[in-house]
Amino acid sequence: MSRNPVVAVCGATGAVGQEMLKILEQRDFPHSEIIPMASARSVGKKVAFKGRELKVVELTEDAFAGVDLALFSAGGSTSEKFSPLAAKAGCVVVDNSSAWRMDDNCPLVVPEVNPHDLDWHKGIIANPNCSTIQLMLALKPIHDEARIRRVVVSTYQAVSGTGHKAVEELENQVRRLMSGQPVVADVYPHQIAFNCLPQIDVFMDNGYTKEEMKMVNETIKIMGDPSIRVTATCVRVPVFYGHSESVNIETEEKLTADDVRALLAKAPGVTVVDFPEKKAYPMPIHAAGEDDTYVGRIREDETIPNGINMWVVSDNVRKGAALNTIQIAETLIERDLLRVPA
Amino acid sequence: MSRNPVVAVCGATGAVGQEMLKILEQRDFPHSEIIPMASARSVGKKVAFKGRELKVVELTEDAFAGVDLALFSAGGSTSEKFSPLAAKAGCVVVDNSSAWRMDDNCPLVVPEVNPHDLDWHKGIIANPNCSTIQLMLALKPIHDEARIRRVVVSTYQAVSGTGHKAVEELENQVRRLMSGQPVVADVYPHQIAFNCLPQIDVFMDNGYTKEEMKMVNETIKIMGDPSIRVTATCVRVPVFYGHSESVNIETEEKLTADDVRALLAKAPGVTVVDFPEKKAYPMPIHAAGEDDTYVGRIREDETIPNGINMWVVSDNVRKGAALNTIQIAETLIERDLLRVPA
């Protein structure tokens, strides 16, 4: 492409859409035009971009004529409807919903982990689930070195993963409790303030939640290795920004804790913070607003011959959604793949 | 013992001591006298008991003459100094600190799990760590049925486990953040409000925290089976009351999720709350103030032949400390063991 692309941000008024606009600006993403799109009820709203105000236009069937790249964060059903229409109009879609992730025709990509999967895109590329992305960044270097057999992961997920309304709900509940008033739970099925909620997304027939099964299935697709077994327990905690994960790993080859630290220290997108003597380890309040995924508490698990425990933290709205989407788009441009194959 | 015992509560002004007094009252614990004891700086303070006010007396070397039972929650070093003196004076000690837990001369007891270990006490009985107690209640019926080989546990621990000051710290930090002020961390090394802190207690040379190693070692002693391998990651979360645990279990024999639910449904001290279709599962806000340990999210983990995932929640100050201590004392009385053997 000789000119800069026309870029649509679909779902521009949501939490992830807003973060996308911020990151497009921060990274000086090449564009000839940025078009914020949203559903009819947001039309007329304005969003900030590079000191200007852009008017939100309606996301319609005909909206993608002349658009080269659409960054979608507008929910699954909206994406199911509009992404194929965009692709048909010649616009490459990078979608942040779960709609296309397990579709065999759509690559599921973390640019530091499986950029090569972009080579076979057919117009729609899926952005993985937030809790999967940070896990992949931490697991890939270990898998490449020692083959991962099994992962047991428990998550500590922030409310921002649910969107603006959940951030407000936590804030409101905390204010009410602090002034002795009863709380109202609207976004979540139960109070989230000062509580842990062991349910993220809906339950499946096997007793796992959809969020837990996303971690299982997306890991296999991104790593391109169906032999990796993952079991997950996903829990919402009263944190605004930053997902944390307690990760237990069994590998085929033995790795010491020092080996893992050395591997992760040179991994792209990863920062090792692991200085127990200084009480330094990753925490959501530090990861918030940052691009990297932070790994610490790296220890050998001696209950199995080749075991490692670690603690992985990342900004779920940033690397877990908006940033990864934009990094996929950047990689498409670098590799000259920003076109829908005939 | 033909008369009711004289009972000392050592550390009566602390969070656990206060809860002990409340539970002694609620359970109508047999006593001819209750003597609240504490360090010199608390002498003269008064504590409430059955509508009366009891004066706190100083915990000294000579304080135990004529005392039959001492319930200690006064910290490790205080217990190390005074528990042997109490036992020497003929007073049976049930201690809530970590001082005696791994001592071969002291039983470590969860009454529903290993009451028989009280038979060999020599004057000092140790109360396990809060995060261990609730895990034992959930694991014992499974171990008895199918032999547990390995446990991977990640905790979500409440600030009340650290004491009154930590409860205040979370409250103060939340208030300050809600009014846009910077926070002060005093009790914890970092901000706990809206954060996850992957450190509980101090770090050991192997990279694990003392809290994590307590879960490993205490489990073996309580279950009386050194073949059970436990690996733990302990995390403090911004919750006031109630520890939660994400527990992955590998057994020798196959158990279905239904088998586990049936086993736990009839286990003493355990309530199964596992109705995904009703969004019903254990949560700290429901466990707070309750005696039982709640288990839910029971699922087969198909990454191994005999795997189970579950979610275990209990009031850490109550069953995790004060209640278990008093249940030990009740069991001593029932079994006519409330005397220091010659």
XYZ file of C-alpha atoms in Angstrom, chain A residues 79-80 82-87 91-95 100 103 105-108 120-126 340-341:
28
model
C -18.688 -8.292 14.854
C -20.428 -11.376 13.518
C -20.286 -6.456 10.246
C -16.826 -8.029 10.008
C -17.666 -10.173 6.951
C -19.258 -7.142 5.284
C -16.133 -5.096 5.949
C -13.888 -7.840 4.591
C -11.272 -3.806 4.495
C -9.044 -5.934 6.762
C -10.655 -6.491 10.159
C -8.809 -7.018 13.440
C -11.517 -8.049 15.881
C -13.904 -15.283 15.213
C -12.853 -19.931 13.353
C -10.469 -19.205 8.607
C -9.242 -16.563 11.058
C -5.763 -16.360 12.534
C -5.660 -15.721 16.303
C -2.837 -16.892 5.903
C -5.459 -14.307 6.904
C -8.534 -14.017 4.695
C -9.710 -10.599 5.833
C -10.595 -11.169 9.485
C -7.959 -11.579 12.197
C -8.967 -12.304 15.778
C -8.027 -8.824 1.736
C -6.805 -11.720 -0.432
